[in-house]
Amino acid sequence: MALRNILKQGDETLAKHCRPVTVFDERLHTLLDDMRETLIESGGVGLAAPQIGILRRVVVLLDVNQDPEELIELVNPEVIEQSDEARVVEGCLSVPGVYGYVTRPQHAVIRAQDRFGNWFERAGEGIVAQCFCHETEHLDGHLFTEKVEEYVEMEQENES
Ligand code: ZN
């Protein structure tokens, strides 16, 4: 496993559309393992492959509602259900030190494949639902700053 460098806002890779994963091989597993290590090291709650320069539809995120926290691997994820919108403060590992209010669902269901290509669905509440949306938007080249309604001064928040 290896730590990967997290790209910052302004890097054009972050604005690109990612391609679906079609081959579930050792290379994908290495990418997922590296993303897992990089996310844990960063202290964030979610990481999308384009944030480390890989234009593939791959996400890792921590389900912080589980005890102990569970790291979920999402390949080709798609948010298929969302409800209970709320105005929440969000940040991003690619936009360090910047936080702002965005409107996000507090309940969401994501459909994705695991590292072996098996499809599954998973529901998330609160920050996990928020993270489902934030991370899948990265795969389409979007940053949360496009959605910020108001920036806030903050010491530290969850970044994804
Ligand atoms: Zn992000």
Short mmCIF file of C-alpha atoms and ligand atoms in Angstrom, two decimals:
data_model
loop_
_atom_site.label_atom_id
_atom_site.label_comp_id
_atom_site.label_asym_id
_atom_site.label_seq_id
_atom_site.Cartn_x
_atom_site.Cartn_y
_atom_site.Cartn_z
CA MET A 1 0.00 0.00 0.00
CA ALA A 2 1.09 3.54 -0.59
CA LEU A 3 0.01 6.99 0.45
CA ARG A 4 -1.08 9.08 -2.52
CA ASN A 5 -0.86 12.83 -2.90
CA ILE A 6 -4.23 14.60 -2.68
CA LEU A 7 -4.75 17.11 -5.50
CA LYS A 8 -5.95 20.60 -4.60
CA GLN A 9 -8.56 22.88 -6.15
CA GLY A 10 -7.15 24.41 -9.33
CA ASP A 11 -5.73 21.11 -10.58
CA GLU A 12 -7.58 20.42 -13.82
CA THR A 13 -7.87 16.69 -13.05
CA LEU A 14 -10.49 17.57 -10.42
CA ALA A 15 -12.73 19.09 -13.11
CA LYS A 16 -12.72 16.01 -15.35
CA HIS A 17 -15.35 13.33 -15.81
CA CYS A 18 -14.29 9.88 -14.59
CA ARG A 19 -14.77 6.67 -16.56
CA PRO A 20 -16.58 3.63 -15.15
CA VAL A 21 -14.54 0.69 -13.86
CA THR A 22 -14.99 -2.37 -16.07
CA VAL A 23 -12.11 -4.58 -14.88
CA PHE A 24 -12.11 -5.72 -11.24
CA ASP A 25 -8.51 -6.83 -11.02
CA GLU A 26 -5.45 -6.50 -8.80
CA ARG A 27 -4.87 -2.99 -10.10
CA LEU A 28 -8.26 -1.85 -8.83
CA HIS A 29 -7.59 -3.53 -5.48
CA THR A 30 -4.27 -1.70 -5.16
CA LEU A 31 -6.01 1.59 -5.96
CA LEU A 32 -8.66 0.90 -3.29
CA ASP A 33 -6.01 -0.08 -0.73
CA ASP A 34 -4.04 3.10 -1.45
CA MET A 35 -7.19 5.23 -1.24
CA ARG A 36 -8.10 3.60 2.07
CA GLU A 37 -4.65 4.37 3.51
CA THR A 38 -4.65 7.91 2.12
CA LEU A 39 -8.12 8.64 3.53
CA ILE A 40 -7.25 7.36 7.01
CA GLU A 41 -4.00 9.36 7.02
CA SER A 42 -5.86 12.52 5.92
CA GLY A 43 -8.41 12.36 8.73
CA GLY A 44 -11.21 12.98 6.21
CA VAL A 45 -14.47 11.06 5.83
CA GLY A 46 -14.41 10.41 2.08
CA LEU A 47 -12.05 10.30 -0.89
CA ALA A 48 -12.73 10.00 -4.63
CA ALA A 49 -10.19 8.61 -7.11
CA PRO A 50 -9.84 11.89 -9.09
CA GLN A 51 -8.59 13.51 -5.87
CA ILE A 52 -5.46 11.37 -6.24
CA GLY A 53 -5.30 11.88 -10.00
CA ILE A 54 -7.09 8.70 -11.13
CA LEU A 55 -10.00 9.32 -13.51
CA ARG A 56 -12.03 6.28 -12.52
CA ARG A 57 -15.38 6.03 -10.72
CA VAL A 58 -14.04 4.84 -7.38
CA VAL A 59 -14.75 6.20 -3.88
CA VAL A 60 -13.84 5.21 -0.34
CA LEU A 61 -15.69 6.65 2.63
CA LEU A 62 -16.04 6.12 6.34
CA ASP A 63 -19.48 5.26 7.63
CA VAL A 64 -19.08 7.29 10.81
CA ASN A 65 -22.54 6.17 11.98
CA GLN A 66 -21.24 2.63 12.47
CA ASP A 67 -19.48 1.57 15.65
CA PRO A 68 -16.68 0.91 14.96
CA GLU A 69 -16.53 3.17 11.90
CA GLU A 70 -16.64 1.12 8.74
CA LEU A 71 -14.72 1.98 5.58
CA ILE A 72 -16.90 1.40 2.51
CA GLU A 73 -15.53 0.90 -0.99
CA LEU A 74 -17.77 2.18 -3.77
CA VAL A 75 -17.05 1.32 -7.40
CA ASN A 76 -19.24 2.95 -10.07
CA PRO A 77 -21.46 4.51 -7.38
CA GLU A 78 -24.74 6.24 -8.09
CA VAL A 79 -27.04 8.00 -5.63
CA ILE A 80 -30.45 6.44 -6.32
CA GLU A 81 -32.52 8.01 -3.55
CA GLN A 82 -32.26 11.19 -1.50
CA SER A 83 -34.54 13.05 0.91
CA ASP A 84 -34.70 15.27 4.01
CA GLU A 85 -32.67 18.20 2.72
CA ALA A 86 -30.87 20.37 5.26
CA ARG A 87 -28.39 23.22 5.24
CA VAL A 88 -25.09 21.82 6.54
CA VAL A 89 -21.44 22.86 6.76
CA GLU A 90 -19.12 20.98 4.43
CA GLY A 91 -15.44 20.85 3.56
CA CYS A 92 -13.20 18.94 1.14
CA LEU A 93 -9.70 17.45 1.31
CA SER A 94 -8.99 19.12 -2.04
CA VAL A 95 -10.02 22.53 -0.72
CA PRO A 96 -8.21 22.58 2.63
CA GLY A 97 -9.27 25.09 5.24
CA VAL A 98 -12.41 26.15 3.36
CA TYR A 99 -15.88 25.42 4.77
CA GLY A 100 -19.29 26.51 3.69
CA TYR A 101 -23.01 25.89 3.96
CA VAL A 102 -24.50 23.64 1.32
CA THR A 103 -27.94 22.05 1.01
CA ARG A 104 -27.69 18.27 1.21
CA PRO A 105 -30.02 15.32 1.75
CA GLN A 106 -29.81 13.84 5.24
CA HIS A 107 -30.97 10.49 3.91
CA ALA A 108 -29.57 8.88 0.77
CA VAL A 109 -29.23 5.45 -0.80
CA ILE A 110 -26.25 4.62 -2.96
CA ARG A 111 -25.93 1.79 -5.48
CA ALA A 112 -22.40 0.62 -6.25
CA GLN A 113 -20.17 -2.36 -6.93
CA ASP A 114 -17.65 -3.79 -4.50
CA ARG A 115 -14.03 -4.55 -5.43
CA PHE A 116 -15.11 -7.84 -7.00
CA GLY A 117 -17.86 -6.32 -9.13
CA ASN A 118 -20.85 -7.33 -6.98
CA TRP A 119 -23.64 -4.74 -6.92
CA PHE A 120 -25.08 -3.61 -3.60
CA GLU A 121 -27.18 -0.82 -2.15
CA ARG A 122 -26.52 1.01 1.07
CA ALA A 123 -28.44 3.68 2.96
CA GLY A 124 -26.74 6.53 4.78
CA GLU A 125 -27.96 9.19 7.19
CA GLY A 126 -26.60 12.63 8.06
CA ILE A 127 -22.95 13.11 7.16
CA VAL A 128 -22.84 9.74 5.39
CA ALA A 129 -25.72 10.72 3.08
CA GLN A 130 -23.95 14.04 2.51
CA CYS A 131 -20.73 12.22 1.69
CA PHE A 132 -22.47 9.90 -0.83
CA CYS A 133 -23.44 13.03 -2.78
CA HIS A 134 -20.16 14.93 -2.32
CA GLU A 135 -18.01 12.00 -3.49
CA THR A 136 -20.13 11.04 -6.51
CA GLU A 137 -20.01 14.69 -7.61
CA HIS A 138 -16.20 14.48 -7.61
CA LEU A 139 -16.54 11.69 -10.21
CA ASP A 140 -18.29 14.14 -12.52
CA GLY A 141 -15.69 16.85 -12.02
CA HIS A 142 -17.59 18.93 -9.47
CA LEU A 143 -16.37 20.44 -6.21
CA PHE A 144 -18.57 21.37 -3.26
CA THR A 145 -17.52 25.01 -3.64
CA GLU A 146 -19.89 25.21 -6.64
CA LYS A 147 -22.74 24.60 -4.18
CA VAL A 148 -21.65 26.78 -1.28
CA GLU A 149 -24.34 29.24 -0.24
CA GLU A 150 -22.25 30.93 2.42
CA TYR A 151 -18.66 30.43 3.55
CA VAL A 152 -17.91 30.02 7.24
CA GLU A 153 -14.87 30.52 9.43
CA MET A 154 -14.01 27.29 11.18
CA GLU A 155 -11.15 25.69 13.05
CA GLN A 156 -11.77 22.16 11.87
CA GLU A 157 -14.56 20.16 10.26
CA ASN A 158 -14.95 16.86 8.49
CA GLU A 159 -13.33 17.00 5.07
CA SER A 160 -14.13 14.63 2.26
ZN ZN B 1 -14.18 16.42 -1.67
#
